[in-house]
CSV table of C-alpha atoms in Angstrom, one decimal:
chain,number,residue,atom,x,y,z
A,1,UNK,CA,24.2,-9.7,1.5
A,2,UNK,CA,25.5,-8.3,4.8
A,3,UNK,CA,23.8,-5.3,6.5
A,4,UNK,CA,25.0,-3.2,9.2
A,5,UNK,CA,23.6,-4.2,12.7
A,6,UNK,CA,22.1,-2.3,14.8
A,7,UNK,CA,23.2,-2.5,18.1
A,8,UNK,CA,21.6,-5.4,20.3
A,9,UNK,CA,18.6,-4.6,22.3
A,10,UNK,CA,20.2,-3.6,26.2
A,11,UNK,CA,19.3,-6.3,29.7
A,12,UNK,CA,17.3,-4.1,31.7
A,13,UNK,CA,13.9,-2.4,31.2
A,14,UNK,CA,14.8,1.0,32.2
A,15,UNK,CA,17.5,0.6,29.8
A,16,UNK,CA,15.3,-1.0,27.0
A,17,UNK,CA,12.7,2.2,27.7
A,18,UNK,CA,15.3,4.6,27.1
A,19,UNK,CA,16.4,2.8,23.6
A,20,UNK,CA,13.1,2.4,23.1
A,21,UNK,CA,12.0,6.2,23.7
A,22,UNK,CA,15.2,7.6,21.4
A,23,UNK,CA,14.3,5.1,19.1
A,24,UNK,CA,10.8,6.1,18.5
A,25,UNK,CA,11.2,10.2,18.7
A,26,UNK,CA,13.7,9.9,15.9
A,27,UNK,CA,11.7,7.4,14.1
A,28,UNK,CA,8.9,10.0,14.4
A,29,UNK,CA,11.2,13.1,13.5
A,30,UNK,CA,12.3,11.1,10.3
A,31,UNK,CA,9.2,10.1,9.0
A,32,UNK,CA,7.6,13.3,9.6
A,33,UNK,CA,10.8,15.5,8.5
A,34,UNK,CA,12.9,13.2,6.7
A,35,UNK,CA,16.1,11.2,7.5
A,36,UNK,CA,18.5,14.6,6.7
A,37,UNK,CA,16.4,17.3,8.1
A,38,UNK,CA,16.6,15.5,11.8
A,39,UNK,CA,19.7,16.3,13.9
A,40,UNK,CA,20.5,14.5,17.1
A,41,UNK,CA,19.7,17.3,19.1
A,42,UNK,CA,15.8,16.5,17.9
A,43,UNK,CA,15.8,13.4,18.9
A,44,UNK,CA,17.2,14.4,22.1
A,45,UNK,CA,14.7,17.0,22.7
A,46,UNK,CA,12.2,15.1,21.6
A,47,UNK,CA,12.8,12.2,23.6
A,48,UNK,CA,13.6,13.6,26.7
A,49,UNK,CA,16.9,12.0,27.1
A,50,UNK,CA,20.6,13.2,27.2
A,51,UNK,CA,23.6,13.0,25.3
A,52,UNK,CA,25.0,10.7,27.3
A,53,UNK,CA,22.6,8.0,27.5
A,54,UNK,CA,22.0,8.2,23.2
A,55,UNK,CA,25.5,7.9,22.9
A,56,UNK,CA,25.4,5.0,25.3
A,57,UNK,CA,23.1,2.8,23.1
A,58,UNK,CA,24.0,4.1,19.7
A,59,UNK,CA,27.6,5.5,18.3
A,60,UNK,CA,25.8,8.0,16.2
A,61,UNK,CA,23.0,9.3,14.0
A,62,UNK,CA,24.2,6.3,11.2
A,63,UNK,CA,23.6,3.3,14.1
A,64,UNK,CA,20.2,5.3,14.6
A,65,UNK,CA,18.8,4.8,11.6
A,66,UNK,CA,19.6,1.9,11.4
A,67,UNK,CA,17.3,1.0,14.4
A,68,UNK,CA,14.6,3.3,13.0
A,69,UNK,CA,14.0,1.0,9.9
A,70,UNK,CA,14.1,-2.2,12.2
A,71,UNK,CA,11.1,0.0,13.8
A,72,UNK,CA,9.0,0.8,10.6
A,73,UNK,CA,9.5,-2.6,10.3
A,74,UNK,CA,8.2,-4.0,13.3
A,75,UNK,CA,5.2,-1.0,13.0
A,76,UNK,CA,4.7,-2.7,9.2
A,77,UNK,CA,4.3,-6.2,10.3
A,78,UNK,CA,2.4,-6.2,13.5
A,79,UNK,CA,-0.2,-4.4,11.5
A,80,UNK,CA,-0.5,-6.9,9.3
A,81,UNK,CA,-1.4,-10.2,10.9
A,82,UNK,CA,-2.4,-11.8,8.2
A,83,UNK,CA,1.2,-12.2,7.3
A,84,UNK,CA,2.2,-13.7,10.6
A,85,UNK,CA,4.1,-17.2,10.7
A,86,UNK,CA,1.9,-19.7,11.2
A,87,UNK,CA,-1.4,-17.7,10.7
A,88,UNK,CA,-3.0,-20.2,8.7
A,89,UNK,CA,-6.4,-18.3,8.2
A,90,UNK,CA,-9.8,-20.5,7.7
A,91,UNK,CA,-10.6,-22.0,4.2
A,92,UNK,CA,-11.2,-18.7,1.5
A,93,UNK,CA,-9.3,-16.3,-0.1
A,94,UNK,CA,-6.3,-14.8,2.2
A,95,UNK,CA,-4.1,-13.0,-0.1
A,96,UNK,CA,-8.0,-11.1,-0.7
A,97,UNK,CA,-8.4,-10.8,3.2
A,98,UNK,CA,-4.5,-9.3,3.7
A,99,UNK,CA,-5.3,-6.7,0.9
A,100,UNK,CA,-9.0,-6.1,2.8
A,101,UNK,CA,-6.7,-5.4,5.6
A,102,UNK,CA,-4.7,-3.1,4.6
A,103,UNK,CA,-7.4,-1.2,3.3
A,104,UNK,CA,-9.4,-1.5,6.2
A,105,UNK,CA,-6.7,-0.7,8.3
A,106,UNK,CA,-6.2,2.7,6.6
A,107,UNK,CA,-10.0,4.0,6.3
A,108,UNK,CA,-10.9,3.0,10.0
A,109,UNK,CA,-7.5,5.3,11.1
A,110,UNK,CA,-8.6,7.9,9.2
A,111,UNK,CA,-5.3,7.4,5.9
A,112,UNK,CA,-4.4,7.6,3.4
A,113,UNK,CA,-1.7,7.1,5.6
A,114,UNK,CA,2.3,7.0,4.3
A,115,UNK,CA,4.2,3.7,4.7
A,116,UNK,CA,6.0,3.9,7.7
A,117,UNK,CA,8.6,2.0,5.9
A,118,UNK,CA,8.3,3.3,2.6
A,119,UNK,CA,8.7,6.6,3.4
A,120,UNK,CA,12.0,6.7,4.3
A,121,UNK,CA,13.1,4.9,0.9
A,122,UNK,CA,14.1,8.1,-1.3
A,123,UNK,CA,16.5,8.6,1.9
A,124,UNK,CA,18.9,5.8,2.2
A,125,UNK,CA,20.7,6.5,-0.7
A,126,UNK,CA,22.8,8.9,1.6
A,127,UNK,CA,24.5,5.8,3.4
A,128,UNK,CA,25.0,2.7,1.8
A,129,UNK,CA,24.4,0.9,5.4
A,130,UNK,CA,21.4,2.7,4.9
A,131,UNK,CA,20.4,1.2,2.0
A,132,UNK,CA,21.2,-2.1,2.6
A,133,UNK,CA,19.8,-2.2,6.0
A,134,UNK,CA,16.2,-0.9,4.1
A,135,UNK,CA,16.6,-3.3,1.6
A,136,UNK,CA,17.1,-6.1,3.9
A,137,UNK,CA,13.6,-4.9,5.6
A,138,UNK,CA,11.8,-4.7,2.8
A,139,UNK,CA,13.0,-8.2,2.0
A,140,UNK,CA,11.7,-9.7,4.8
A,141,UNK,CA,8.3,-8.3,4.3
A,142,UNK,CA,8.3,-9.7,0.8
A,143,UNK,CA,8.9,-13.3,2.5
A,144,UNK,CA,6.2,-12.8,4.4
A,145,UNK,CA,3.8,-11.9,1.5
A,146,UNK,CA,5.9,-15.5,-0.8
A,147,UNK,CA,4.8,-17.0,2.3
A,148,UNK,CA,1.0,-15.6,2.2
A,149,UNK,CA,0.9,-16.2,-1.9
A,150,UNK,CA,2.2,-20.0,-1.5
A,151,UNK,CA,-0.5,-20.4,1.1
A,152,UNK,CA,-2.8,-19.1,-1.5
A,153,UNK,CA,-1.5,-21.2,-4.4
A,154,UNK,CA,-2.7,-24.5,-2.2
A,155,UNK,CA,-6.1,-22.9,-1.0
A,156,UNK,CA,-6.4,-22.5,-5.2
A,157,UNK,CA,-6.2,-18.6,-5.5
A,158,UNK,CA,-3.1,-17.7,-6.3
A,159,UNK,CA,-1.5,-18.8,-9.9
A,160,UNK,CA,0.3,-22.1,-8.9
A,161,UNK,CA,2.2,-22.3,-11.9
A,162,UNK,CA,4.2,-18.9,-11.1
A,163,UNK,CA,7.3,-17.8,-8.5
A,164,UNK,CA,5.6,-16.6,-5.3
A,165,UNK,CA,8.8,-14.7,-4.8
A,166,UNK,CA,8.3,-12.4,-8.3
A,167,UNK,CA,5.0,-12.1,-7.4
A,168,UNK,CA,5.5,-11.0,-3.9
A,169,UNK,CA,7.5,-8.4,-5.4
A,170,UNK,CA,5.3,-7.3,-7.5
A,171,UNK,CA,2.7,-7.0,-5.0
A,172,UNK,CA,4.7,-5.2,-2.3
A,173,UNK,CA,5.4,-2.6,-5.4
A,174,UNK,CA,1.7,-2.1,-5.9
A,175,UNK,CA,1.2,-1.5,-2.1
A,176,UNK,CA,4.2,1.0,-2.0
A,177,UNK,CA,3.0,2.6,-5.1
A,178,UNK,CA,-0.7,2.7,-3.8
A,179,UNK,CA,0.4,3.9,-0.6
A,180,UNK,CA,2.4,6.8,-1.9
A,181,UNK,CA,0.1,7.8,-4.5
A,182,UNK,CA,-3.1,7.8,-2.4
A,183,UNK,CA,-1.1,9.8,0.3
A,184,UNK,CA,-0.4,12.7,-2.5
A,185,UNK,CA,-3.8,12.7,-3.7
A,186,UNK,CA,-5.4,12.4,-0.2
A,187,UNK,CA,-7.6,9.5,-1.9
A,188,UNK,CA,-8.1,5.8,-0.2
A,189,UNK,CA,-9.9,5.2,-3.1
A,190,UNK,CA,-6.5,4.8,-5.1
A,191,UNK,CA,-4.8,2.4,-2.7
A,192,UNK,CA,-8.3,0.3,-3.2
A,193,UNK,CA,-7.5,0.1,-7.0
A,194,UNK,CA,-3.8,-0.3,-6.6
A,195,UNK,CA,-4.6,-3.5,-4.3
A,196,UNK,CA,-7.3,-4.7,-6.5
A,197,UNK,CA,-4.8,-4.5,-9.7
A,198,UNK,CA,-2.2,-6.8,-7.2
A,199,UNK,CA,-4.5,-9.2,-6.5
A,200,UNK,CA,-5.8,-9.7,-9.7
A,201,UNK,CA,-1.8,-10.2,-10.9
A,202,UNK,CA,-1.5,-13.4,-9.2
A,203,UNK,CA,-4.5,-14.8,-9.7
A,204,UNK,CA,-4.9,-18.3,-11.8
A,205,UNK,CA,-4.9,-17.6,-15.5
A,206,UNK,CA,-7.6,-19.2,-17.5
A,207,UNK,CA,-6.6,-20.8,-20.1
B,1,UNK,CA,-8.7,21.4,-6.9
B,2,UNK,CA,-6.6,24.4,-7.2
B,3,UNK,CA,-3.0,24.7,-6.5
B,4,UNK,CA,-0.1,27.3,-5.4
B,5,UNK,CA,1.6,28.7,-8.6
B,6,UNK,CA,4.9,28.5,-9.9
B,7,UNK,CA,5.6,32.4,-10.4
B,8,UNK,CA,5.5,32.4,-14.3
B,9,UNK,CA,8.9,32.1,-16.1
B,10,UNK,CA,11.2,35.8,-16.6
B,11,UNK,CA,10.5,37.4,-20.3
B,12,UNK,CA,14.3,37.6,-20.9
B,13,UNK,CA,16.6,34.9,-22.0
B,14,UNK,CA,19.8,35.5,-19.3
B,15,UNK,CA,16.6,35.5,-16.5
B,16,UNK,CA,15.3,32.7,-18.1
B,17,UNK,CA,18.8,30.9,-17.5
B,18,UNK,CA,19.0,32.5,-13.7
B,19,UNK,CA,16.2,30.9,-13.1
B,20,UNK,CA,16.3,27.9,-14.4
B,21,UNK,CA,20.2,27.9,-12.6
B,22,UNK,CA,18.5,28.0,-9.4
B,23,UNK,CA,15.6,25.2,-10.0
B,24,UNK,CA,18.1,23.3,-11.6
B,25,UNK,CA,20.0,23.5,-8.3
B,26,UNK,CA,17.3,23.5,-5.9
B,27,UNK,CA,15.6,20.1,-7.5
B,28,UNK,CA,19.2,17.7,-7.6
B,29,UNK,CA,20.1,18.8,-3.8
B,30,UNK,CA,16.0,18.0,-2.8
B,31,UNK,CA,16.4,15.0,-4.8
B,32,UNK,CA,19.3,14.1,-3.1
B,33,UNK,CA,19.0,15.2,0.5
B,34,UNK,CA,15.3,16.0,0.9
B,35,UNK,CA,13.5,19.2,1.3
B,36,UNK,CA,13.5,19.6,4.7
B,37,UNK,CA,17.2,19.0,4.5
B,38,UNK,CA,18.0,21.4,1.4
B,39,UNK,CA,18.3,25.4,3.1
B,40,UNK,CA,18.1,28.7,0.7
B,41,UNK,CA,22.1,28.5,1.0
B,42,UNK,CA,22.6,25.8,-0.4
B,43,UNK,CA,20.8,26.3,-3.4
B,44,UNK,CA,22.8,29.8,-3.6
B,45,UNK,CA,25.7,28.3,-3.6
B,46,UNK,CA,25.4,25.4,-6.1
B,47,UNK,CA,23.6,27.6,-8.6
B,48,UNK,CA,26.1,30.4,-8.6
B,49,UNK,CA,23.4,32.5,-8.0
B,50,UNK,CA,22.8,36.1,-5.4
B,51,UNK,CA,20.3,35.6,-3.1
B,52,UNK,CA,18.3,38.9,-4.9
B,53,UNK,CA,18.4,37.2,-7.6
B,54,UNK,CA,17.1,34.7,-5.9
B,55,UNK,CA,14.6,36.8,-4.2
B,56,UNK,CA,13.3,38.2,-7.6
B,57,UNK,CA,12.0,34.7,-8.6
B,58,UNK,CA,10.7,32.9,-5.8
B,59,UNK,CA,9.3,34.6,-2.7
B,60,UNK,CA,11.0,31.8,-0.6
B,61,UNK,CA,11.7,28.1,0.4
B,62,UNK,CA,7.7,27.4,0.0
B,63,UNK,CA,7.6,28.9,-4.0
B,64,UNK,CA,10.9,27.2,-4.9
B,65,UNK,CA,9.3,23.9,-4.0
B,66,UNK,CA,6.6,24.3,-6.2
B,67,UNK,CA,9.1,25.1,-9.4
B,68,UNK,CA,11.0,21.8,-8.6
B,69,UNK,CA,7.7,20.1,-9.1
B,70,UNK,CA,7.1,21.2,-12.2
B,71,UNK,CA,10.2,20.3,-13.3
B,72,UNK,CA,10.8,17.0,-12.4
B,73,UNK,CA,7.0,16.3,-14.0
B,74,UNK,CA,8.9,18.0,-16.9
B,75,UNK,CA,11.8,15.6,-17.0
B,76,UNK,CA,9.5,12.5,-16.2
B,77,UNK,CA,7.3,13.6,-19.1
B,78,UNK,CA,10.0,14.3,-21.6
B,79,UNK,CA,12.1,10.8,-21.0
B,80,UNK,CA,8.5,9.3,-21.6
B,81,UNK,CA,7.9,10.1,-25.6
B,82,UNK,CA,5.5,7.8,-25.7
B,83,UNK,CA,3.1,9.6,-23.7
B,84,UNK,CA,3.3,12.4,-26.1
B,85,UNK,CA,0.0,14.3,-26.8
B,86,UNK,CA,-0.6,13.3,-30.4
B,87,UNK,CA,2.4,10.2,-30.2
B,88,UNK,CA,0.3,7.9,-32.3
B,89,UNK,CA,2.7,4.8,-33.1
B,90,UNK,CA,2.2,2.5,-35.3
B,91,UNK,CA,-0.1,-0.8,-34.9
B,92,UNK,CA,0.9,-2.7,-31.8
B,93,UNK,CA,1.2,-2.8,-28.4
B,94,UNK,CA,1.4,0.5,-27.3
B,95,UNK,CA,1.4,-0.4,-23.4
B,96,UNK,CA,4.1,-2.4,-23.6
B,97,UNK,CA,6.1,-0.1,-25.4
B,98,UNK,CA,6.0,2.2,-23.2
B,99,UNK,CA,6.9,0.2,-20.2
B,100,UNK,CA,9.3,-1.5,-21.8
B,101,UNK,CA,11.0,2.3,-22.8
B,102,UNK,CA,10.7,2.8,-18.9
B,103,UNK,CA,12.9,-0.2,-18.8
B,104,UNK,CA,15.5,0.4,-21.1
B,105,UNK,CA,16.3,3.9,-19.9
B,106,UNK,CA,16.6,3.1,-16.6
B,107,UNK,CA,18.7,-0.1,-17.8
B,108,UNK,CA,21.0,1.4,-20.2
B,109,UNK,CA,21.5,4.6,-18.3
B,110,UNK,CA,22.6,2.3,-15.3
B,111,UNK,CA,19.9,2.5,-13.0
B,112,UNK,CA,18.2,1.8,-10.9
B,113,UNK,CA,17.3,5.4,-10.5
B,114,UNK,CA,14.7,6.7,-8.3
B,115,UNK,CA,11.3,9.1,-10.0
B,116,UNK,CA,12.2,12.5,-10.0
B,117,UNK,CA,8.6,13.0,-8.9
B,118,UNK,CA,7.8,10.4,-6.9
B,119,UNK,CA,11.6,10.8,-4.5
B,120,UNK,CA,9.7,14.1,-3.1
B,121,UNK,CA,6.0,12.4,-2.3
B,122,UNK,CA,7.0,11.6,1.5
B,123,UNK,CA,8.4,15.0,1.8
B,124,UNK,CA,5.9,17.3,0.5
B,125,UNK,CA,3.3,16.9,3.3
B,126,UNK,CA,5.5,19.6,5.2
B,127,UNK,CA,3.2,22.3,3.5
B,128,UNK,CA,-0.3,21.8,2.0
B,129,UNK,CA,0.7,23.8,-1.3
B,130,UNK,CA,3.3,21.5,-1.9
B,131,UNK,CA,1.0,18.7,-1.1
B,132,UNK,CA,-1.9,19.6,-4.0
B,133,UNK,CA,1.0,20.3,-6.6
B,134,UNK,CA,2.3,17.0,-6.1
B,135,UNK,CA,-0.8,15.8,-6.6
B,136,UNK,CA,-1.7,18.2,-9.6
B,137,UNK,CA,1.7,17.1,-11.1
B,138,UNK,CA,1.0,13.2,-11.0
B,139,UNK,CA,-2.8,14.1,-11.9
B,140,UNK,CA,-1.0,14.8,-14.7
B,141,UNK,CA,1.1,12.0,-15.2
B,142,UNK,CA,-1.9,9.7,-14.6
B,143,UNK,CA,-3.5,11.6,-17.7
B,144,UNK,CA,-1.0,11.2,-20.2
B,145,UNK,CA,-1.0,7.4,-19.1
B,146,UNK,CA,-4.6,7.3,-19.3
B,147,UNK,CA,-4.3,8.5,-22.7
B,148,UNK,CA,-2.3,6.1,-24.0
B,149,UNK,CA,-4.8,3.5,-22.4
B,150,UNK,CA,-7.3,4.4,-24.3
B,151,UNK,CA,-5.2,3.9,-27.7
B,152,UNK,CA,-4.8,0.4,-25.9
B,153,UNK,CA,-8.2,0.4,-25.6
B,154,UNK,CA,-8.9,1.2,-29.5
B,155,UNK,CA,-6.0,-1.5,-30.8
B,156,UNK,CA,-7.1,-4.2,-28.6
B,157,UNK,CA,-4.3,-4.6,-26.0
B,158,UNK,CA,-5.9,-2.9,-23.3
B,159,UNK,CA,-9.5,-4.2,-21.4
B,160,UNK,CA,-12.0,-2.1,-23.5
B,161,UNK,CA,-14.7,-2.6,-20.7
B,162,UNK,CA,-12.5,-1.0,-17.8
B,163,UNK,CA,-12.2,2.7,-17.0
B,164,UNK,CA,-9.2,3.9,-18.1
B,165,UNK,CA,-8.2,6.7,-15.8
B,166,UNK,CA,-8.5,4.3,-12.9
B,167,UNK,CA,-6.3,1.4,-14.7
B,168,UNK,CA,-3.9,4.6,-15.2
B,169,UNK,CA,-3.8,4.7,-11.7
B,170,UNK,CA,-3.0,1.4,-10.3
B,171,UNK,CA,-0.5,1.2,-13.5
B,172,UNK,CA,1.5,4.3,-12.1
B,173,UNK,CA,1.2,3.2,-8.6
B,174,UNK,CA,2.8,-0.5,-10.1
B,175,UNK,CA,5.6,2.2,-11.7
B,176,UNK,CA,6.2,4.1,-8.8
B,177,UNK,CA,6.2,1.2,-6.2
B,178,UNK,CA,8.2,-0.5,-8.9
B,179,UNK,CA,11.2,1.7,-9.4
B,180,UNK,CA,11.0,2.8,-5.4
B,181,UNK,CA,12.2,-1.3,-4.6
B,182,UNK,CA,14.3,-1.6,-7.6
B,183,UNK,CA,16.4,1.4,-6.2
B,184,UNK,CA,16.5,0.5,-2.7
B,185,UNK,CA,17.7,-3.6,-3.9
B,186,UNK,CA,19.6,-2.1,-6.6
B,187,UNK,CA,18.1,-4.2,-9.0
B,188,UNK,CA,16.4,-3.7,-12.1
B,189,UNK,CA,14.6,-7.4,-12.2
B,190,UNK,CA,12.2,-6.1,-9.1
B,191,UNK,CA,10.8,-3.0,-12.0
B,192,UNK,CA,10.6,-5.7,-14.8
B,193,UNK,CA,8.6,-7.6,-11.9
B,194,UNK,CA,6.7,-4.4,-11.6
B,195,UNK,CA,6.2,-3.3,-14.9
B,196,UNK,CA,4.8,-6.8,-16.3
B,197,UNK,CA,1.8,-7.1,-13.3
B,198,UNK,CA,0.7,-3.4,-14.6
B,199,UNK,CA,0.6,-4.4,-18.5
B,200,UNK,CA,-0.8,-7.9,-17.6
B,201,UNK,CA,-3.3,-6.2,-15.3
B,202,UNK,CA,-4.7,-3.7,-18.2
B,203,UNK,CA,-5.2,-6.8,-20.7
B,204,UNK,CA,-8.4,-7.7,-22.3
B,205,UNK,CA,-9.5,-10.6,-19.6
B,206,UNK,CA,-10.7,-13.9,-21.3
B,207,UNK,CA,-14.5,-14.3,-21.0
């Protein structure tokens, strides 16, 4: 499947902190206010930066979003270690310890907290670039969870016998569904059971 | 908890229809765009309706939101029969007829289509009211699901030792997380995925 691009990351670091500063107000604006509801003239303000310069690293608000979801993404991954290549974890339970995480992650920062990701999902539909660039994100993250439930299935907790890719999927549901629903209710306690439910599904079936 | 109010529905049938026009309206363009993206206007304009008309419903932006809620609860709960108060089916697996309904609806009415309901949860943290009457309105959901758990419970496809209104939870957080990545990949296999870990998680466990 081919996704748009978004544009390539500029040489110098007064330019990369400028991207980097229009990137992250309208990432902020859009997960706060949603994808429709934030004009350019936001960001702008918001970041402190002119016309010129946004129009310099992105053609419009349609590139822009595009490098907002390659943001949630990067936000969504480097707050999960435990899905990091080669983080090969000590003997024990890991796809356990990445849920713990999560969890963990969300009480200590005071969440229920809205997937930074996530969030913006009800949105793409109003681009097909969109869309395909949030799918594409989202697909990557479930790699990295195939990658954490293979692990699993050689350390002995995770069903060997089923597609680490379904069940990656299905456990990335649970999250986003957890997430979402523990947000609305203002109740961790819902993620906790959501988490639990995902990694009981791919545990090894008796029997 | 309590919750904002819908104002109550007009005593006459052609106000009934007005206003029904305008929620009609109101809840495709916030499913669509988003509510921070939907104005008064627009919502005029689709629904053919005056803005005193408008006026004589709904005090504003902030009450119209709430009536959206309530309907798209009322469209989730009516494409769901099986979560009927008093639905008692015959013997069988009432669980997995219920997802597998889900399925089929979304399958043979082309989907993957996002929840009515769960489209607005990253949006409805703009105003607290809206916040608790998204949360009433999937307290809600979660009950009817319950419900149908604990028939489950009484036929023996459903974990008798488990609480039920928890289970209900992590089994709409599996639907909602479920139908949220099935829309964004455009592909009904991810809410199959989905679906199955929430029916296989509610099972009697062996021992």
């Amino acid at each position: 499947m081919t996704t748009d691009q978004a544009p390539t990351v500029p040489p110098t670091d007064r330019g990369r902190r400028t991207r980097e500063a229009i990137v992250d107000a309208a990432a902020g604006l859009m997960e706060a206010r949603g994808i429709g509801a934030t004009g350019l003239g936001d960001v702008l303000r918001v970041s402190g930066t002119g016309k010129s310069q946004l129009y310099h690293y992105f053609r419009g608000k349609r590139e822009l979003v595009l490098a907002v979801i390659d943001r949630q993404l990067e936000k969504v991954l480097a707050a999960q270690p435990a899905l990091g290549e080669g983080v090969g974890g000590g003997p024990g339970d890991e796809v356990r310890a990445w849920a713990s995480s999560i969890y963990e992650l969300q009480r200590d920062g005071g969440g229920p907290f809205a997937c930074p990701l996530g969030v913006l999902s009800g949105q793409v539909d109003a681009d097909p670039g969109w869309r395909e660039h949030q799918a594409a994100a989202f697909a990557q993250w479930e790699r990295r969870i195939a990658a954490l439930l293979v692990r699993g299935q050689r350390e002995g907790s995770v069903d060997p016998s089923r597609d680490a890719g379904e069940m990656a999927v299905a456990v990335l549901a649970a999250l986003q569904g957890g997430l979402m629903l523990a947000r609305v209710h203002r109740d961790l306690h819902v993620l906790a059971l959501a988490l639990d439910a995902a990694v009981d599904h791919v545990r090894p079936r008796p029997g």
